[in-house]
Amino acid sequence: MPKSRTSPFTRRGLIAAGGALGLVAALSACGGADKAEDGAGGSDKGAVASGPWSFKDDLGKEVTAKSTPKNIVAFTGTAAALSDYGVKVKGVFGPTKTADGKPDVQAGTMDISKVEILGNVYDEFNVEKYAALRPDLLVTNTWDGSYWYVPEASKDKILKLAPAAAISVGGDATLDKSLERTAALAKSLGADMNSKATVDAKARFEAASAKVREATKANPGIKVLVGSGAADLFYVSTPKTSADLKYFESLGVEFVIPEKLDAGGFFESLSWENAGKYKADVVLLDNRTGTLQPEELKAKPTWAELPAVKAGQVTPRVTEPIYSYDKCAKILEDLAKAIQNAKKVS
């Protein structure tokens, strides 16, 4: 996942000149942490242990605290996933609220009125507000070994204030594994994994996976292009570096594979004049705030000429999934329907 290649993110100042004193005080208040046994273990009921807490994250770090974290701050999408499991957070960073005040797609069904928004765009993270929350734990995803949406410029200050845990959604990760790891983290934080809602959501996810597998067998040869629209460029993503696309591929989905990837290995950038370089039967179109959606793309003549667009075979892609079984089941159901109903037009 390239860092915000299509969203109108801006670099903004994070801390006022005198903010360092407040950070030092907050750092002292947070205290140290003791090592304990793996927080993913124990009863599926998610009962919170009274002793030390520990969780080994996907960066290979043993993340510890003196007790189960309560003041949790998380990347918006991760917070939304934890919320689906009944784990509440105090603050979030990342796309949370749209310009009209509504929840961003990455906030899912989380009540954004009950969280402190520390940053709403890439590279925005109010460190002073973060310190004031007296955080016990910071949680986010990782694509490439870094903490997603934690600004590089203020990373050291942020990571000194509380332990940080990251769940992998890139590299070797696949959707099912990222879901398992997010669920394990939620469980360690007190989520009841035997609740009816969670059990039903996991069963729905498994059934939806089967539907995608069935759809690809029933309608073979359907080529899927994963695209994202910006003002000057059309991005075609490879399925090889994202947890969701790799999982879809394992279910039989046939993707267009771009030839000339960016330095990060995520996508190929095409000028709009060359947007028709790859032929496909279905387009999965980036649904994130800040990317061009079908109505806006009508102004791009080459978009309108794509065979899949002419055939009305464009489906939103949840580019940054909320890694709960509830939200990912819906993604798979929509994908199965798109492939099942697609006609060969490429």
CSV table of C-alpha atoms in Angstrom, one decimal:
chain,number,residue,atom,x,y,z
A,1,MET,CA,0.0,0.0,0.0
A,2,PRO,CA,1.7,3.2,-1.1
A,3,LYS,CA,1.4,6.1,1.3
A,4,SER,CA,-1.7,8.0,0.3
A,5,ARG,CA,-1.0,8.0,-3.4
A,6,THR,CA,-4.4,9.3,-4.4
A,7,SER,CA,-5.7,11.1,-1.3
A,8,PRO,CA,-5.3,14.8,-0.9
A,9,PHE,CA,-3.2,14.4,2.2
A,10,THR,CA,-1.1,17.4,3.4
A,11,ARG,CA,1.8,17.8,5.7
A,12,ARG,CA,0.8,19.9,8.7
A,13,GLY,CA,2.5,21.1,11.9
A,14,LEU,CA,2.0,18.7,14.8
A,15,ILE,CA,3.3,20.3,17.9
A,16,ALA,CA,3.5,23.9,19.1
A,17,ALA,CA,7.0,25.2,20.1
A,18,GLY,CA,6.2,24.7,23.8
A,19,GLY,CA,4.6,21.3,23.5
A,20,ALA,CA,7.7,19.3,24.5
A,21,LEU,CA,7.3,20.1,28.2
A,22,GLY,CA,3.8,18.5,28.2
A,23,LEU,CA,5.1,15.5,26.4
A,24,VAL,CA,7.9,14.9,29.0
A,25,ALA,CA,5.3,15.1,31.8
A,26,ALA,CA,3.0,12.7,30.0
A,27,LEU,CA,5.8,10.3,29.3
A,28,SER,CA,6.7,10.2,33.0
A,29,ALA,CA,3.0,9.5,33.9
A,30,CYS,CA,2.8,6.6,31.5
A,31,GLY,CA,5.4,4.6,33.4
A,32,GLY,CA,7.1,1.4,32.3
A,33,ALA,CA,5.8,-2.0,31.4
A,34,ASP,CA,6.3,-5.6,32.6
A,35,LYS,CA,6.6,-8.6,30.4
A,36,ALA,CA,3.9,-11.2,30.7
A,37,GLU,CA,2.5,-14.2,28.9
A,38,ASP,CA,0.9,-13.9,25.4
A,39,GLY,CA,-2.3,-11.8,25.7
A,40,ALA,CA,-3.8,-13.9,22.9
A,41,GLY,CA,-4.1,-16.9,25.1
A,42,GLY,CA,-6.7,-17.7,27.8
A,43,SER,CA,-10.4,-18.1,27.6
A,44,ASP,CA,-12.3,-17.3,24.5
A,45,LYS,CA,-14.7,-15.4,26.8
A,46,GLY,CA,-12.1,-12.6,26.7
A,47,ALA,CA,-12.1,-12.0,30.5
A,48,VAL,CA,-9.5,-9.3,31.2
A,49,ALA,CA,-6.7,-10.6,33.4
A,50,SER,CA,-5.9,-8.6,36.5
A,51,GLY,CA,-2.1,-9.0,36.0
A,52,PRO,CA,0.4,-8.0,33.3
A,53,TRP,CA,-0.7,-8.0,29.7
A,54,SER,CA,1.3,-9.1,26.7
A,55,PHE,CA,0.8,-9.5,22.9
A,56,LYS,CA,3.3,-10.4,20.3
A,57,ASP,CA,2.6,-8.3,17.3
A,58,ASP,CA,3.4,-8.7,13.6
A,59,LEU,CA,6.6,-6.7,13.8
A,60,GLY,CA,7.8,-9.5,16.0
A,61,LYS,CA,7.7,-7.4,19.1
A,62,GLU,CA,6.5,-8.5,22.5
A,63,VAL,CA,4.2,-5.6,23.4
A,64,THR,CA,3.7,-5.4,27.2
A,65,ALA,CA,1.8,-3.4,29.8
A,66,LYS,CA,1.4,-3.7,33.6
A,67,SER,CA,-2.3,-4.5,33.1
A,68,THR,CA,-4.7,-4.9,30.2
A,69,PRO,CA,-4.7,-1.6,28.3
A,70,LYS,CA,-7.8,0.6,28.7
A,71,ASN,CA,-6.8,3.9,27.1
A,72,ILE,CA,-6.3,2.6,23.6
A,73,VAL,CA,-5.5,4.8,20.6
A,74,ALA,CA,-5.7,3.3,17.1
A,75,PHE,CA,-5.6,3.9,13.4
A,76,THR,CA,-9.1,4.5,12.4
A,77,GLY,CA,-9.6,1.2,10.4
A,78,THR,CA,-8.1,-0.8,13.2
A,79,ALA,CA,-10.2,1.0,15.8
A,80,ALA,CA,-13.3,0.2,13.7
A,81,ALA,CA,-12.3,-3.5,13.7
A,82,LEU,CA,-11.8,-3.5,17.5
A,83,SER,CA,-15.1,-1.7,17.9
A,84,ASP,CA,-16.8,-4.6,16.0
A,85,TYR,CA,-15.5,-6.9,18.7
A,86,GLY,CA,-16.7,-4.7,21.5
A,87,VAL,CA,-13.3,-3.1,22.3
A,88,LYS,CA,-13.5,0.7,22.6
A,89,VAL,CA,-10.8,3.2,21.9
A,90,LYS,CA,-10.2,6.6,23.3
A,91,GLY,CA,-8.6,8.2,20.2
A,92,VAL,CA,-8.1,7.6,16.5
A,93,PHE,CA,-5.8,8.8,13.7
A,94,GLY,CA,-6.4,8.4,10.0
A,95,PRO,CA,-9.4,9.1,7.8
A,96,THR,CA,-12.3,9.4,10.3
A,97,LYS,CA,-14.6,12.2,9.3
A,98,THR,CA,-15.5,13.5,5.8
A,99,ALA,CA,-15.8,17.2,5.0
A,100,ASP,CA,-19.5,17.1,5.7
A,101,GLY,CA,-18.9,15.7,9.2
A,102,LYS,CA,-20.0,12.1,8.3
A,103,PRO,CA,-18.0,9.0,9.2
A,104,ASP,CA,-15.3,8.2,6.6
A,105,VAL,CA,-15.6,4.7,5.0
A,106,GLN,CA,-12.7,3.6,7.1
A,107,ALA,CA,-14.5,4.3,10.3
A,108,GLY,CA,-17.1,1.6,9.6
A,109,THR,CA,-19.9,1.6,12.1
A,110,MET,CA,-17.8,3.0,14.9
A,111,ASP,CA,-19.4,6.0,16.7
A,112,ILE,CA,-16.9,8.7,15.8
A,113,SER,CA,-18.6,11.2,18.2
A,114,LYS,CA,-17.1,9.2,21.1
A,115,VAL,CA,-13.4,9.3,20.1
A,116,GLU,CA,-10.8,12.0,20.0
A,117,ILE,CA,-9.6,12.5,16.4
A,118,LEU,CA,-5.8,13.1,16.6
A,119,GLY,CA,-5.4,13.4,12.8
A,120,ASN,CA,-7.8,13.0,9.9
A,121,VAL,CA,-5.4,12.9,7.0
A,122,TYR,CA,-2.0,11.3,6.3
A,123,ASP,CA,0.9,12.8,8.3
A,124,GLU,CA,-1.4,14.5,10.7
A,125,PHE,CA,-1.1,13.4,14.4
A,126,ASN,CA,-1.6,15.7,17.3
A,127,VAL,CA,1.0,14.5,19.8
A,128,GLU,CA,-0.1,16.8,22.6
A,129,LYS,CA,-3.7,15.5,22.4
A,130,TYR,CA,-2.3,12.0,22.3
A,131,ALA,CA,-0.3,12.6,25.4
A,132,ALA,CA,-3.3,14.1,27.2
A,133,LEU,CA,-5.3,10.9,26.6
A,134,ARG,CA,-2.6,9.1,28.8
A,135,PRO,CA,-2.5,6.2,26.3
A,136,ASP,CA,-1.8,2.6,27.5
A,137,LEU,CA,-1.5,1.3,23.9
A,138,LEU,CA,-1.3,2.4,20.3
A,139,VAL,CA,-2.6,0.0,17.6
A,140,THR,CA,-2.2,0.2,13.9
A,141,ASN,CA,-1.6,-1.9,10.8
A,142,THR,CA,1.7,-2.4,9.0
A,143,TRP,CA,2.3,-2.8,5.3
A,144,ASP,CA,6.1,-2.7,5.1
A,145,GLY,CA,7.4,-2.9,8.7
A,146,SER,CA,6.4,0.6,9.6
A,147,TYR,CA,3.5,1.9,11.7
A,148,TRP,CA,0.7,2.8,9.3
A,149,TYR,CA,-0.3,6.5,9.6
A,150,VAL,CA,2.2,7.3,12.4
A,151,PRO,CA,4.1,10.2,10.9
A,152,GLU,CA,7.8,9.7,10.4
A,153,ALA,CA,8.7,13.1,11.7
A,154,SER,CA,7.0,12.6,15.1
A,155,LYS,CA,7.3,8.8,15.3
A,156,ASP,CA,9.9,8.8,18.1
A,157,LYS,CA,7.9,11.1,20.3
A,158,ILE,CA,4.7,9.1,19.7
A,159,LEU,CA,6.2,5.7,20.4
A,160,LYS,CA,7.8,6.9,23.7
A,161,LEU,CA,4.4,7.7,25.1
A,162,ALA,CA,2.9,4.1,25.1
A,163,PRO,CA,3.6,0.6,23.8
A,164,ALA,CA,2.6,0.1,20.1
A,165,ALA,CA,1.3,-3.0,18.4
A,166,ALA,CA,1.0,-3.5,14.6
A,167,ILE,CA,-1.1,-6.0,12.6
A,168,SER,CA,0.3,-7.0,9.2
A,169,VAL,CA,-1.9,-6.4,6.2
A,170,GLY,CA,0.9,-6.5,3.5
A,171,GLY,CA,3.9,-8.5,2.8
A,172,ASP,CA,3.3,-12.1,3.5
A,173,ALA,CA,-0.1,-11.4,5.1
A,174,THR,CA,-3.4,-12.6,3.7
A,175,LEU,CA,-6.9,-11.5,4.5
A,176,ASP,CA,-7.7,-14.5,6.6
A,177,LYS,CA,-4.5,-14.2,8.6
A,178,SER,CA,-4.9,-10.5,9.2
A,179,LEU,CA,-8.4,-11.2,10.4
A,180,GLU,CA,-7.1,-13.9,12.8
A,181,ARG,CA,-4.4,-11.6,14.2
A,182,THR,CA,-6.8,-8.7,14.7
A,183,ALA,CA,-9.3,-11.0,16.5
A,184,ALA,CA,-6.4,-12.3,18.7
A,185,LEU,CA,-5.5,-8.8,19.6
A,186,ALA,CA,-9.2,-8.0,20.4
A,187,LYS,CA,-9.4,-11.1,22.5
A,188,SER,CA,-6.3,-10.1,24.5
A,189,LEU,CA,-8.0,-6.8,25.2
A,190,GLY,CA,-11.1,-8.4,26.6
A,191,ALA,CA,-13.3,-9.2,23.6
A,192,ASP,CA,-15.7,-12.1,23.9
A,193,MET,CA,-14.9,-14.2,20.9
A,194,ASN,CA,-17.8,-16.6,21.8
A,195,SER,CA,-20.4,-13.8,21.5
A,196,LYS,CA,-23.2,-14.6,19.0
A,197,ALA,CA,-22.3,-11.6,16.9
A,198,THR,CA,-18.7,-12.7,16.5
A,199,VAL,CA,-19.5,-16.4,15.9
A,200,ASP,CA,-22.1,-15.5,13.3
A,201,ALA,CA,-19.8,-13.0,11.6
A,202,LYS,CA,-17.0,-15.6,11.3
A,203,ALA,CA,-19.5,-18.1,9.8
A,204,ARG,CA,-20.7,-15.5,7.4
A,205,PHE,CA,-17.1,-14.7,6.3
A,206,GLU,CA,-16.4,-18.4,5.7
A,207,ALA,CA,-19.6,-18.8,3.7
A,208,ALA,CA,-18.8,-15.7,1.7
A,209,SER,CA,-15.3,-17.1,0.9
A,210,ALA,CA,-17.0,-20.2,-0.4
A,211,LYS,CA,-19.3,-18.1,-2.6
A,212,VAL,CA,-16.3,-16.4,-4.2
A,213,ARG,CA,-14.6,-19.7,-4.9
A,214,GLU,CA,-17.9,-21.0,-6.4
A,215,ALA,CA,-18.3,-17.8,-8.6
A,216,THR,CA,-14.8,-18.1,-10.1
A,217,LYS,CA,-15.5,-21.7,-11.0
A,218,ALA,CA,-18.9,-21.1,-12.4
A,219,ASN,CA,-17.7,-18.1,-14.5
A,220,PRO,CA,-14.1,-18.8,-15.4
A,221,GLY,CA,-11.8,-16.5,-17.2
A,222,ILE,CA,-13.1,-13.2,-15.8
A,223,LYS,CA,-10.2,-10.8,-15.5
A,224,VAL,CA,-10.3,-8.3,-12.7
A,225,LEU,CA,-8.4,-5.0,-12.7
A,226,VAL,CA,-7.8,-3.2,-9.4
A,227,GLY,CA,-7.8,0.5,-10.1
A,228,SER,CA,-7.6,3.9,-8.3
A,229,GLY,CA,-8.3,7.2,-9.9
A,230,ALA,CA,-6.6,10.5,-9.3
A,231,ALA,CA,-6.7,13.8,-11.2
A,232,ASP,CA,-3.7,13.0,-13.4
A,233,LEU,CA,-3.1,9.3,-13.0
A,234,PHE,CA,-4.8,6.0,-13.1
A,235,TYR,CA,-3.2,3.4,-10.7
A,236,VAL,CA,-3.4,-0.3,-11.4
A,237,SER,CA,-2.5,-2.4,-8.4
A,238,THR,CA,-0.8,-5.7,-8.2
A,239,PRO,CA,-2.6,-8.5,-6.1
A,240,LYS,CA,0.8,-9.6,-4.8
A,241,THR,CA,1.3,-7.1,-2.0
A,242,SER,CA,-2.1,-6.7,-0.3
A,243,ALA,CA,-3.6,-9.1,2.2
A,244,ASP,CA,-7.1,-8.8,0.7
A,245,LEU,CA,-6.1,-9.3,-3.0
A,246,LYS,CA,-3.8,-12.2,-2.2
A,247,TYR,CA,-6.7,-13.9,-0.4
A,248,PHE,CA,-9.1,-13.3,-3.3
A,249,GLU,CA,-6.5,-14.8,-5.7
A,250,SER,CA,-6.3,-17.9,-3.5
A,251,LEU,CA,-10.1,-18.2,-4.0
A,252,GLY,CA,-9.6,-18.3,-7.8
A,253,VAL,CA,-10.0,-14.6,-8.8
A,254,GLU,CA,-8.0,-13.8,-11.9
A,255,PHE,CA,-6.3,-10.4,-11.7
A,256,VAL,CA,-4.7,-8.1,-14.3
A,257,ILE,CA,-1.0,-8.0,-13.3
A,258,PRO,CA,0.6,-4.6,-14.0
A,259,GLU,CA,4.0,-4.8,-15.7
A,260,LYS,CA,5.9,-1.7,-14.4
A,261,LEU,CA,5.4,-1.3,-10.6
A,262,ASP,CA,6.4,1.6,-8.5
A,263,ALA,CA,9.5,1.5,-6.3
A,264,GLY,CA,7.4,0.0,-3.4
A,265,GLY,CA,6.0,-2.7,-5.7
A,266,PHE,CA,2.4,-1.9,-5.2
A,267,PHE,CA,1.0,-0.4,-8.4
A,268,GLU,CA,1.7,0.9,-11.9
A,269,SER,CA,1.0,4.6,-12.6
A,270,LEU,CA,-0.7,5.3,-15.9
A,271,SER,CA,-1.4,8.7,-17.5
A,272,TRP,CA,-5.1,9.0,-18.3
A,273,GLU,CA,-4.1,8.8,-22.0
A,274,ASN,CA,-2.9,5.3,-21.3
A,275,ALA,CA,-5.6,4.2,-18.9
A,276,GLY,CA,-6.7,1.5,-21.4
A,277,LYS,CA,-3.4,-0.3,-21.4
A,278,TYR,CA,-4.9,-3.3,-19.6
A,279,LYS,CA,-8.2,-5.0,-20.6
A,280,ALA,CA,-10.4,-6.4,-18.0
A,281,ASP,CA,-13.9,-7.6,-17.5
A,282,VAL,CA,-14.4,-6.2,-14.0
A,283,VAL,CA,-12.8,-3.1,-12.4
A,284,LEU,CA,-12.5,-3.0,-8.6
A,285,LEU,CA,-12.3,0.7,-8.0
A,286,ASP,CA,-10.7,2.3,-4.9
A,287,ASN,CA,-13.4,3.6,-2.6
A,288,ARG,CA,-11.3,5.7,-0.3
A,289,THR,CA,-12.1,9.3,0.4
A,290,GLY,CA,-10.0,11.5,-1.9
A,291,THR,CA,-10.0,9.1,-4.8
A,292,LEU,CA,-12.1,9.7,-7.9
A,293,GLN,CA,-15.4,7.8,-7.9
A,294,PRO,CA,-17.4,6.7,-11.0
A,295,GLU,CA,-19.4,10.0,-11.2
A,296,GLU,CA,-16.2,12.1,-11.2
A,297,LEU,CA,-14.5,9.7,-13.6
A,298,LYS,CA,-17.1,10.4,-16.2
A,299,ALA,CA,-15.0,13.4,-17.1
A,300,LYS,CA,-12.1,11.1,-18.2
A,301,PRO,CA,-12.8,9.9,-21.8
A,302,THR,CA,-10.4,7.0,-21.5
A,303,TRP,CA,-12.2,5.8,-18.4
A,304,ALA,CA,-15.5,5.7,-20.2
A,305,GLU,CA,-13.9,3.6,-23.0
A,306,LEU,CA,-12.7,0.8,-20.7
A,307,PRO,CA,-14.7,-2.4,-21.6
A,308,ALA,CA,-15.6,-3.1,-18.0
A,309,VAL,CA,-16.9,0.5,-17.6
A,310,LYS,CA,-19.0,0.3,-20.8
A,311,ALA,CA,-20.5,-3.0,-19.5
A,312,GLY,CA,-21.3,-1.5,-16.2
A,313,GLN,CA,-19.0,-3.9,-14.4
A,314,VAL,CA,-17.4,-1.6,-11.9
A,315,THR,CA,-17.4,-2.6,-8.2
A,316,PRO,CA,-16.1,-0.6,-5.3
A,317,ARG,CA,-12.9,-1.9,-3.8
A,318,VAL,CA,-12.5,-1.5,0.0
A,319,THR,CA,-8.8,-0.7,-0.4
A,320,GLU,CA,-8.2,-0.6,3.3
A,321,PRO,CA,-10.5,-3.2,4.8
A,322,ILE,CA,-11.7,-3.1,8.4
A,323,TYR,CA,-10.3,-6.3,9.6
A,324,SER,CA,-13.3,-7.8,11.4
A,325,TYR,CA,-15.2,-10.8,10.1
A,326,ASP,CA,-18.4,-8.7,10.0
A,327,LYS,CA,-16.9,-6.1,7.6
A,328,CYS,CA,-14.9,-8.5,5.4
A,329,ALA,CA,-17.8,-10.9,4.9
A,330,LYS,CA,-19.6,-8.1,3.1
A,331,ILE,CA,-16.6,-7.4,0.9
A,332,LEU,CA,-16.5,-11.1,-0.2
A,333,GLU,CA,-20.2,-11.3,-0.8
A,334,ASP,CA,-20.0,-8.2,-3.1
A,335,LEU,CA,-17.0,-9.7,-4.9
A,336,ALA,CA,-18.7,-13.0,-5.5
A,337,LYS,CA,-21.8,-11.2,-6.9
A,338,ALA,CA,-19.6,-9.1,-9.2
A,339,ILE,CA,-17.8,-12.1,-10.6
A,340,GLN,CA,-20.9,-14.2,-10.9
A,341,ASN,CA,-22.8,-11.6,-12.8
A,342,ALA,CA,-19.9,-10.4,-15.0
A,343,LYS,CA,-19.8,-11.0,-18.8
A,344,LYS,CA,-16.6,-11.5,-20.7
A,345,VAL,CA,-15.9,-8.2,-22.4
A,346,SER,CA,-12.1,-7.9,-22.5
